[in-house]
XYZ file of C-alpha atoms in Angstrom:
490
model
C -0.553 -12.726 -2.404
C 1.384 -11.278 -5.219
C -1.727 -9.296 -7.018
C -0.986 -5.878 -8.564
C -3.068 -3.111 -7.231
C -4.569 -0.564 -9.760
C -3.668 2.295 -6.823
C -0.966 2.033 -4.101
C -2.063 5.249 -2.524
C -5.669 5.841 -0.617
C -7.699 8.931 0.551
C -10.015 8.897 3.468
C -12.945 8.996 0.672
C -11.666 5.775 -0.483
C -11.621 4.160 2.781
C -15.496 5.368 3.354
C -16.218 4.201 0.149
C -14.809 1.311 0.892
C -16.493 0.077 4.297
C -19.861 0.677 2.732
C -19.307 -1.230 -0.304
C -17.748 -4.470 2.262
C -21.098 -4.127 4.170
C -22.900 -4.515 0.630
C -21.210 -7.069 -0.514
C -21.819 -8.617 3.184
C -25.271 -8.573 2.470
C -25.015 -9.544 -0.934
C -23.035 -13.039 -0.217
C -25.571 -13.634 3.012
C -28.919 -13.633 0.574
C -27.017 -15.510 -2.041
C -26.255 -18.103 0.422
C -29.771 -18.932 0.564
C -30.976 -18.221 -2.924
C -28.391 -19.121 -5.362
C -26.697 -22.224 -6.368
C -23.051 -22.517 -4.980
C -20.302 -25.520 -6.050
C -21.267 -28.463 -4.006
C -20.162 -31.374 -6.294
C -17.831 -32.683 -3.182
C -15.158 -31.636 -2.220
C -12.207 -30.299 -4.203
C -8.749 -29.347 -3.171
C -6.289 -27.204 -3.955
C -2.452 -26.174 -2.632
C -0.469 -23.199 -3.069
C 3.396 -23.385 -1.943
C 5.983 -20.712 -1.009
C 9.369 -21.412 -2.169
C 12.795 -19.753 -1.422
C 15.612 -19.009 -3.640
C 19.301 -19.684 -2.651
C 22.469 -19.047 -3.896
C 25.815 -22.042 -4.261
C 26.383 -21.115 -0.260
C 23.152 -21.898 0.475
C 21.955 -17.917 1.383
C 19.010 -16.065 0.114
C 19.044 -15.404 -3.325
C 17.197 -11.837 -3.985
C 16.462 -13.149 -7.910
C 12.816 -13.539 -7.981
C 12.266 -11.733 -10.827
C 14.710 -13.131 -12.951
C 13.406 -16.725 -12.435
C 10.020 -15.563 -13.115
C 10.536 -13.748 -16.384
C 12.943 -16.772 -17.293
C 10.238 -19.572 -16.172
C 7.038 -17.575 -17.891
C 4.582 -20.026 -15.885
C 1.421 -18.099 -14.835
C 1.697 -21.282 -12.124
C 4.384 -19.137 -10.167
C 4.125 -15.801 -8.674
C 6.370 -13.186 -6.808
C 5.973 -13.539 -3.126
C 6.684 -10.983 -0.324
C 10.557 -11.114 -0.308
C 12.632 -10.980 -3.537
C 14.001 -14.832 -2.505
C 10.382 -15.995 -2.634
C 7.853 -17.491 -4.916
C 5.113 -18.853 -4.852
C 3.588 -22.131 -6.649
C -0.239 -22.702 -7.598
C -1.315 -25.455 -7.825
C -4.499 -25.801 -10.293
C -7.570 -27.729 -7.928
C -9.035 -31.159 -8.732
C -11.310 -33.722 -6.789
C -9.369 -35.635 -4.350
C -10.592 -39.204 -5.482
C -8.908 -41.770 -6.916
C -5.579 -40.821 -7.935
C -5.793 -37.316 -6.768
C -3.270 -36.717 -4.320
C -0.642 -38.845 -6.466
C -1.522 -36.408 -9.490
C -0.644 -33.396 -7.021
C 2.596 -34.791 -6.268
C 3.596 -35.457 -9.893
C 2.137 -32.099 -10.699
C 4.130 -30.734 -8.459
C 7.575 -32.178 -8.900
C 6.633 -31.277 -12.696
C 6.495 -27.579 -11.916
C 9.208 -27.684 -9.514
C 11.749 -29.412 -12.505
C 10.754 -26.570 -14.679
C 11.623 -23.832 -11.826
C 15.105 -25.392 -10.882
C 15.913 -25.351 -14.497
C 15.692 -21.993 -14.866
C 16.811 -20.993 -11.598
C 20.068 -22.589 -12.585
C 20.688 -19.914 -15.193
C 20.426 -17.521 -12.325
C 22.506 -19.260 -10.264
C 20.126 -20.220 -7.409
C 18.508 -23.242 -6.400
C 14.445 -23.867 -4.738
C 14.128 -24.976 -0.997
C 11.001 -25.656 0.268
C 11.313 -25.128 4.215
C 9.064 -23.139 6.498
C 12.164 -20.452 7.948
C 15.592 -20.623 5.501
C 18.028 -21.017 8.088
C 20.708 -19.056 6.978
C 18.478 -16.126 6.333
C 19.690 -13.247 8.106
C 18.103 -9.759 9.323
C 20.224 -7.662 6.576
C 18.166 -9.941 4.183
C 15.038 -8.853 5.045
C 14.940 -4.991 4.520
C 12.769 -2.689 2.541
C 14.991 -2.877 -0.549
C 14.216 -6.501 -0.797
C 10.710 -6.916 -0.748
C 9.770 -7.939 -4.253
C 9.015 -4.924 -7.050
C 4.724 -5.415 -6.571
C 2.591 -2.224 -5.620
C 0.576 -4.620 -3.335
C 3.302 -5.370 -1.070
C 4.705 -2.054 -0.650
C 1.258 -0.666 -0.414
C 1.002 -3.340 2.584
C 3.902 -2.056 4.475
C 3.108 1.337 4.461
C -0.384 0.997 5.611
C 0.478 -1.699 8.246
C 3.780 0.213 9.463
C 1.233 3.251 9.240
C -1.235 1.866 11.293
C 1.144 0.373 14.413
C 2.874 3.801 14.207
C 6.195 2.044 15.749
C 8.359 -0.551 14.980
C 7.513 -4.346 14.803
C 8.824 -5.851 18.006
C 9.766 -9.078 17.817
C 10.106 -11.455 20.869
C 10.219 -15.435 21.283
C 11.368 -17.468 23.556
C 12.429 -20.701 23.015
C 15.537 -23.268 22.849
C 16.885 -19.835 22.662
C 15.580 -16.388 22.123
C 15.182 -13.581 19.569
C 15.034 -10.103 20.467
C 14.875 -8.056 17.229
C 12.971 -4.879 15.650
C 12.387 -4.049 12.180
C 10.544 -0.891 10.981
C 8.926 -2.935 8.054
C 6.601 -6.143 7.141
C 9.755 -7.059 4.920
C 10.841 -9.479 7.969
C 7.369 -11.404 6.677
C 9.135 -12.856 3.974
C 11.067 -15.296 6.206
C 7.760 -17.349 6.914
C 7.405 -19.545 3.487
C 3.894 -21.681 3.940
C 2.253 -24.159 2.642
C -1.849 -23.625 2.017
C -4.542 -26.155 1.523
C -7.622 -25.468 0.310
C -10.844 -27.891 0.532
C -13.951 -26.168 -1.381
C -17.265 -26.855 0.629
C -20.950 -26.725 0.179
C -21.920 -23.538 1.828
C -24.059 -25.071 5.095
C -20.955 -27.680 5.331
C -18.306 -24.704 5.867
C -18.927 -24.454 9.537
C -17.999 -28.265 10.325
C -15.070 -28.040 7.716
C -13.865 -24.508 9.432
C -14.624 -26.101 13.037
C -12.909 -29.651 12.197
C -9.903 -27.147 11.013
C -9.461 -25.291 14.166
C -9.194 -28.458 16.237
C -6.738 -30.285 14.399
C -4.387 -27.165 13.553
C -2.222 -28.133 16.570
C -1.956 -31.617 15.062
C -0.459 -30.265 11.998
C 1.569 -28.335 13.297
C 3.235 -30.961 15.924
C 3.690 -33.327 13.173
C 4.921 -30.860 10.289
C 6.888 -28.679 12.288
C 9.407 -26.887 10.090
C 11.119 -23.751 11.091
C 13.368 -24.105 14.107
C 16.059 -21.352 13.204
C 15.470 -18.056 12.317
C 18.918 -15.291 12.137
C 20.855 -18.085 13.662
C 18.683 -18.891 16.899
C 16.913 -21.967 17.836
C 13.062 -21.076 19.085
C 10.316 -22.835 18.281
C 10.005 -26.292 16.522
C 7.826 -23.962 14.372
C 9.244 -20.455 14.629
C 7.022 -19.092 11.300
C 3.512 -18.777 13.774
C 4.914 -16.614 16.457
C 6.260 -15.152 14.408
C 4.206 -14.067 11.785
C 1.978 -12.953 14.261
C 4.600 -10.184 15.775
C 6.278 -9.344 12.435
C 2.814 -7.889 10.899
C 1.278 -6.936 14.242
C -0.671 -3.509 13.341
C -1.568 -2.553 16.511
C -0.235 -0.229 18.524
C 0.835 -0.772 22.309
C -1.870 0.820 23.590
C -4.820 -1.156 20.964
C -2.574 -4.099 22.250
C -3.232 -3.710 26.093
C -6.902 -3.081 25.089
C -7.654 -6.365 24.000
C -8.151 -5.202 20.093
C -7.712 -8.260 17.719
C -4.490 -8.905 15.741
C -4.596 -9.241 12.149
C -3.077 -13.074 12.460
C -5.746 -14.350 14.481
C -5.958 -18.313 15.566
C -9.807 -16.438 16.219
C -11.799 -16.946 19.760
C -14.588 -19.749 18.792
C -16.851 -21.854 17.226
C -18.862 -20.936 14.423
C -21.788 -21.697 12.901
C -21.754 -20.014 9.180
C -19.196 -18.874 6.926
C -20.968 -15.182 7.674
C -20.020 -15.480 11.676
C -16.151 -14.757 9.854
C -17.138 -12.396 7.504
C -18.895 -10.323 10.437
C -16.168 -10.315 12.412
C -14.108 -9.322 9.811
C -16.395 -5.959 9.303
C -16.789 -5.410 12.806
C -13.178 -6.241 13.799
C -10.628 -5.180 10.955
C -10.463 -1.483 9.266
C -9.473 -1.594 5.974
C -5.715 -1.614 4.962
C -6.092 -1.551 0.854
C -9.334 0.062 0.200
C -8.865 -0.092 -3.583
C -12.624 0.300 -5.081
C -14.155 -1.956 -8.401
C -16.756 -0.928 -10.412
C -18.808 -3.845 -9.607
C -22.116 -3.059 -8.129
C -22.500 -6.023 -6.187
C -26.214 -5.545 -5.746
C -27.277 -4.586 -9.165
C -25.468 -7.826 -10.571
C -27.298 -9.882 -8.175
C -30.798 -8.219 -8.823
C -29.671 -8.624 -12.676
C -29.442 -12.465 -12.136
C -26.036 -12.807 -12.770
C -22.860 -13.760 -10.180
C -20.728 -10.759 -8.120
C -17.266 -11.160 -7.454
C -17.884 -9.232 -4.307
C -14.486 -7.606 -4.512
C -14.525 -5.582 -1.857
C -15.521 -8.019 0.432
C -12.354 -10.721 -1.077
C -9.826 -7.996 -0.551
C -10.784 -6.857 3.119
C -10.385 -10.704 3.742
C -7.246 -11.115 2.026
C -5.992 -8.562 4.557
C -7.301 -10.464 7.864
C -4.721 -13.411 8.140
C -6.567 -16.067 9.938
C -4.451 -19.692 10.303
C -8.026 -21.088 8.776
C -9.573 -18.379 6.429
C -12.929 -18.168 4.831
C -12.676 -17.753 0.870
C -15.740 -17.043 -1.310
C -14.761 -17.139 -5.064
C -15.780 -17.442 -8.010
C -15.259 -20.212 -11.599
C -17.094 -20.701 -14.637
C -20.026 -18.436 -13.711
C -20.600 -20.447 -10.200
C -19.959 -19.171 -6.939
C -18.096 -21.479 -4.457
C -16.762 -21.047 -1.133
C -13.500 -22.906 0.525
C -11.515 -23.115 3.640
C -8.166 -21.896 3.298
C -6.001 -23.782 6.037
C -2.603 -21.222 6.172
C -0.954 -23.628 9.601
C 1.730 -25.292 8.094
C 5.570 -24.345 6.687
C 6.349 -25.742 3.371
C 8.028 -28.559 2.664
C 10.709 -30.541 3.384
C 9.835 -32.835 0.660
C 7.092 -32.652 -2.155
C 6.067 -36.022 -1.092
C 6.067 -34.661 3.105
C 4.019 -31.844 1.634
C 1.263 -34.108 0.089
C 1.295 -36.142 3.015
C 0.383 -33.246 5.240
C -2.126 -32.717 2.546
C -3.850 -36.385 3.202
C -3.526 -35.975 7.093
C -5.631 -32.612 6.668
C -8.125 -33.290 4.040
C -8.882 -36.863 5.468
C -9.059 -35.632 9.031
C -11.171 -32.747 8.778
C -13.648 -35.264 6.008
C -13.936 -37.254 9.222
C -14.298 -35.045 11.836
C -16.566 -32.696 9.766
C -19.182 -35.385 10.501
C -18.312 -36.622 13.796
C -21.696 -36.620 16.100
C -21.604 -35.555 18.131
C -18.881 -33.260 16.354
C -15.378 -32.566 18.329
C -16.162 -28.929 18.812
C -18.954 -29.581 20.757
C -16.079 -32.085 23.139
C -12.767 -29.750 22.310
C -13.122 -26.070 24.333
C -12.264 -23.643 21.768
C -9.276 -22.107 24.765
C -7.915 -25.893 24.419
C -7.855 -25.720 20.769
C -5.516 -22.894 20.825
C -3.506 -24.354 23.393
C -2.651 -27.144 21.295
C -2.067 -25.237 18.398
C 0.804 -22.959 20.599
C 1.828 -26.324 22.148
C 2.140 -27.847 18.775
C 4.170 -24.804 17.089
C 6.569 -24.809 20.131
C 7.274 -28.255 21.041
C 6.660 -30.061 17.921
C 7.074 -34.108 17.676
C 7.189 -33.707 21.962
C 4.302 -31.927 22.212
C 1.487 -33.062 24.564
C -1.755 -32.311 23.535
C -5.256 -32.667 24.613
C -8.356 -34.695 23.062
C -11.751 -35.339 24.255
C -11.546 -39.041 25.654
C -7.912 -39.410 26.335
C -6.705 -36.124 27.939
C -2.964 -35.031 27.533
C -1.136 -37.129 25.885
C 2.094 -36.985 23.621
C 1.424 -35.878 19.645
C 2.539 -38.909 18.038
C 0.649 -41.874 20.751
C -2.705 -39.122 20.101
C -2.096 -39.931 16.016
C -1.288 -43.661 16.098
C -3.684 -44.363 18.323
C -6.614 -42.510 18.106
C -6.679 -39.905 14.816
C -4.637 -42.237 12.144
C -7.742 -44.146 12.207
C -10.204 -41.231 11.262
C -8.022 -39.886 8.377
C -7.988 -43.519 6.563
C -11.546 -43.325 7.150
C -12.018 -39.807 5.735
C -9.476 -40.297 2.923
C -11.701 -43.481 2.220
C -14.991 -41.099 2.049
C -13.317 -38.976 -0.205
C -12.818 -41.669 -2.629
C -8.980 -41.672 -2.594
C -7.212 -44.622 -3.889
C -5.855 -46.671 -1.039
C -2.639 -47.238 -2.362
C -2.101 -43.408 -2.693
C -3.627 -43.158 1.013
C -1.496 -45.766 2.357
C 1.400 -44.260 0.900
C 1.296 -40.971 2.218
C -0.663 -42.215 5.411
C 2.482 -44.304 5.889
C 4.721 -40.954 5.948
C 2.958 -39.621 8.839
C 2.875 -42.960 10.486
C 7.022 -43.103 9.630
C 7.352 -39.559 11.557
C 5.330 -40.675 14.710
C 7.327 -43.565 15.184
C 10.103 -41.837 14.528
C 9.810 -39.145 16.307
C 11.189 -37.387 13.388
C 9.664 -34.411 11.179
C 12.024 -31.075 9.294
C 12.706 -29.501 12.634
C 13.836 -32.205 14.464
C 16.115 -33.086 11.257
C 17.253 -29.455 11.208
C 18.129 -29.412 15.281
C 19.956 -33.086 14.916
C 21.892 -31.767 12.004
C 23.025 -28.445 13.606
C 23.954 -29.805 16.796
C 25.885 -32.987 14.912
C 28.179 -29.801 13.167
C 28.444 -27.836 15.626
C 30.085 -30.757 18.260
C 32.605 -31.775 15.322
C 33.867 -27.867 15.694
C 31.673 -25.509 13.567
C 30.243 -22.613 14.941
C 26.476 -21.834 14.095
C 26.345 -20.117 11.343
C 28.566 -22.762 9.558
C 26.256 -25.373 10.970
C 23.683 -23.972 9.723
C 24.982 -23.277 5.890
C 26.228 -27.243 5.976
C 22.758 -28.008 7.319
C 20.688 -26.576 4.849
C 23.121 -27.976 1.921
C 22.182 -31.467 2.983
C 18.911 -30.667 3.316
C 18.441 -29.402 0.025
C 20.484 -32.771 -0.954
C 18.044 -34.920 0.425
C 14.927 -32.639 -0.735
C 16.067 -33.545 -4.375
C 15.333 -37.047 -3.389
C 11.467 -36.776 -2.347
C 12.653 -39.164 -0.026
C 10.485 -38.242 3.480
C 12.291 -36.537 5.796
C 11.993 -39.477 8.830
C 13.793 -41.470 6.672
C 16.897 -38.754 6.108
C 20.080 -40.043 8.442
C 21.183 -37.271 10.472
């Protein structure tokens, strides 16, 4: 997220421009689907993690700049708010050792960060929502020094034209307003990519979609947000009302949001695209000199930029990505559900439940989207960001049942059997395999740790936001342990 824009300020030419060159690039991307060549060796994955930065008390640390020009990794990148980065992780094939060699790369990069976060005084958690963040932390003056992100605020707060109202209810509720997307920076995520043959997207994208409820049950991670208990994953609703850029009246209309679970199936990578064009106006029309058709017609590969940046701009939870590397074209879901963290070694294992689940399911027949309504994948996905480890979901076959007796007994199964498809070694599937196991029988995942922890402090005599400070100092204790987090006493 943290590119650099050559302009931070737009005229209505550019905007015109703009449009016509997306629809080029549009048509560009839907004859090269059928004439050129894409990446379709198997499937490779990839992960990118948001991090926060805290100080000895365990609150935000606005230093993100410091660590960065310290740590000189082109790995790690600014992220929205100046207590965020951002780790990327380079891609590889999933086979054999592959999600053991993310983990090590991981805790690699993560040793090098802490290091020189020390010098700054701060320390890295990886959790979805910092708990002790508050709402004087997340103000204009803090979003990080990047022309993209302050062009983003000013053409979302432009385009709602009112203040972002936020309202959830949950354990408790929130009530809040903020005149900026700074607010943003309290969702930190963690992103999985799995690149696709082109005329495979559709199952992956589908397979994504009906399992993003799963996730989300089982790596809930974000309970608290400014000192209130919501949701067992707070970070989806929201995301979706901090960056809302619609105004009331587009609202009562029925015109899309921006953070869009979306409204159904597909059948190509273009049905996204499309709807992206049709749905979403531009918010950083910034132009490149790339003639998308005249690169095609010369034989050669466009980087259809115009067409990348509109997208970047449209934040479905599963989002299309066409890219290119080395000269070839390639194209990848980008699943955006889950918080990051608590551990690197829960993060992985999130990582196997996804990519061995959707390996499965993408060739399921008949496939689960033809069985799963589209209105009950959604469902799940809410039920699964509010209620987390007690959330009752529905499957084709069983009906409602509880999150955890839907894993162990019916979808464990499948993502053995996809992680065995993709070639993984079994003793790194059975390792991480085993985490998610360890959380449905123990009903345990970060927010459940989090809520146990608060409530345990707060009945021996401290009020909240003390609670919440000792909390998040034993969780970052135990995070320095890679130790999963059902195994953490409360």
């Amino acid at each position: 997220m943290g590119k650099d824009l050559v302009a931070a300020a737009f005229s209505p030419h550019d905007r015109v421009v703009f449009r016509r060159k997306v629809r080029r690039c549009l048509d560009v991307l839907a004859d090269m689907l059928g004439t050129v060549p894409f990446q379709a060796d198997g499937p490779t994955a990839g992960l990118e993690i948001e991090i926060n930065l805290v100080d000895a008390d365990a609150a935000p640390a606005m230093r993100n700049a410091e660590v960065l020009a310290d740590l000189g990794d082109p790995r790690f990148q600014p992220e929205l708010g100046r207590f965020n980065l951002e780790l990327n992780v380079p891609p590889r094939p999933l086979s054999g050792d592959g999600l053991g060699e993310f983990e090590q790369d991981i805790l690699g990069a993560l040793r090098g960060a802490t290091e020189c976060a020390g010098k700054d005084e701060c320390r890295l958690v990886l959790v979805g929502m910092l708990p002790t963040l508050t709402q004087d932390h997340v103000v204009l003056a803090n979003l990080s020094d990047n022309e993209r992100f302050r062009a983003l605020d000013a053409e979302i707060a432009g385009a709602r034209g009112d203040d972002f109202r936020i309202d959830i209810h949950g354990a408790e509720r929130l009530v809040t307003s903020s005149d900026t997307i700074a607010p943003e920076a309290s969702c930190t995520s963690t992103q999985f990519h799995i690149q696709v043959a082109p005329d495979e997207f559709a199952r992956y994208w589908n397979a994504s979609q009906a399992i993003a409820g799963i996730q989300l049950a089982l790596g809930a991670n974000s309970p608290f947000l400014y000192g209130r208990r919501l949701w067992a994953e707070t970070r989806i609703p929201f995301f979706e009302q901090a960056t809302d850029a619609r105004p009331d009246e587009f609202s009562a209309q029925g015109v899309r949001p921006r953070v869009w679970f979306g409204d159904r199936w597909i059948d190509s990578i273009l049905d996204l695209y499309e709807e992206n064009v049709r749905y979403f106006p531009p918010l950083l029309p910034e132009l490149n000199e790339e003639d998308p058709v005249a690169v095609r017609d010369a034989g050669k590969i466009p980087h259809l930029y115009e067409l990348r940046m509109h997208n970047g701009t449209v934040y479905r939870w599963n989002r299309p990505v066409y890219d290119v590397s080395g000269g070839r074209p390639h194209v990848r879901v980008e699943n955006r559900v889950l918080p990051s963290g608590p551990t690197v070694a829960d993060l992985v294992a999130n990582a196997a439940l996804y990519f061995g689940l959707v390996r499965r399911l993408a060739e399921d027949d008949p496939p689960i989207w033809s069985r799963l309504g589209f209105a009950a994948a959604e469902a799940n996905f809410r039920a699964g960001a509010r209620d987390g480890m007690e959330a009752l979901l529905t499957w084709p076959g069983v009906g409602e049942v509880p999150v955890g007796t839907l894993m162990l007994d019916v979808l464990l199964p499948h993502a053995y059997a996809g992680l065995d498809l993709l070639g993984v070694c079994p003793t790194q599937r059975d390792r991480f395999l085993g985490i998610i196991e360890g959380r449905c029988r123990t009903g345990r995942n970060g927010a459940t740790w989090q809520t146990t922890a608060v409530r345990a402090a707060e009945e021996r005599g401290l009020d909240r936001p003390a609670a919440l400070r000792e909390m998040t100092q034993r969780y970052l204790d135990h995070q320095q342990t890679n130790e999963p987090v059902h195994t953490w006493p409360c």
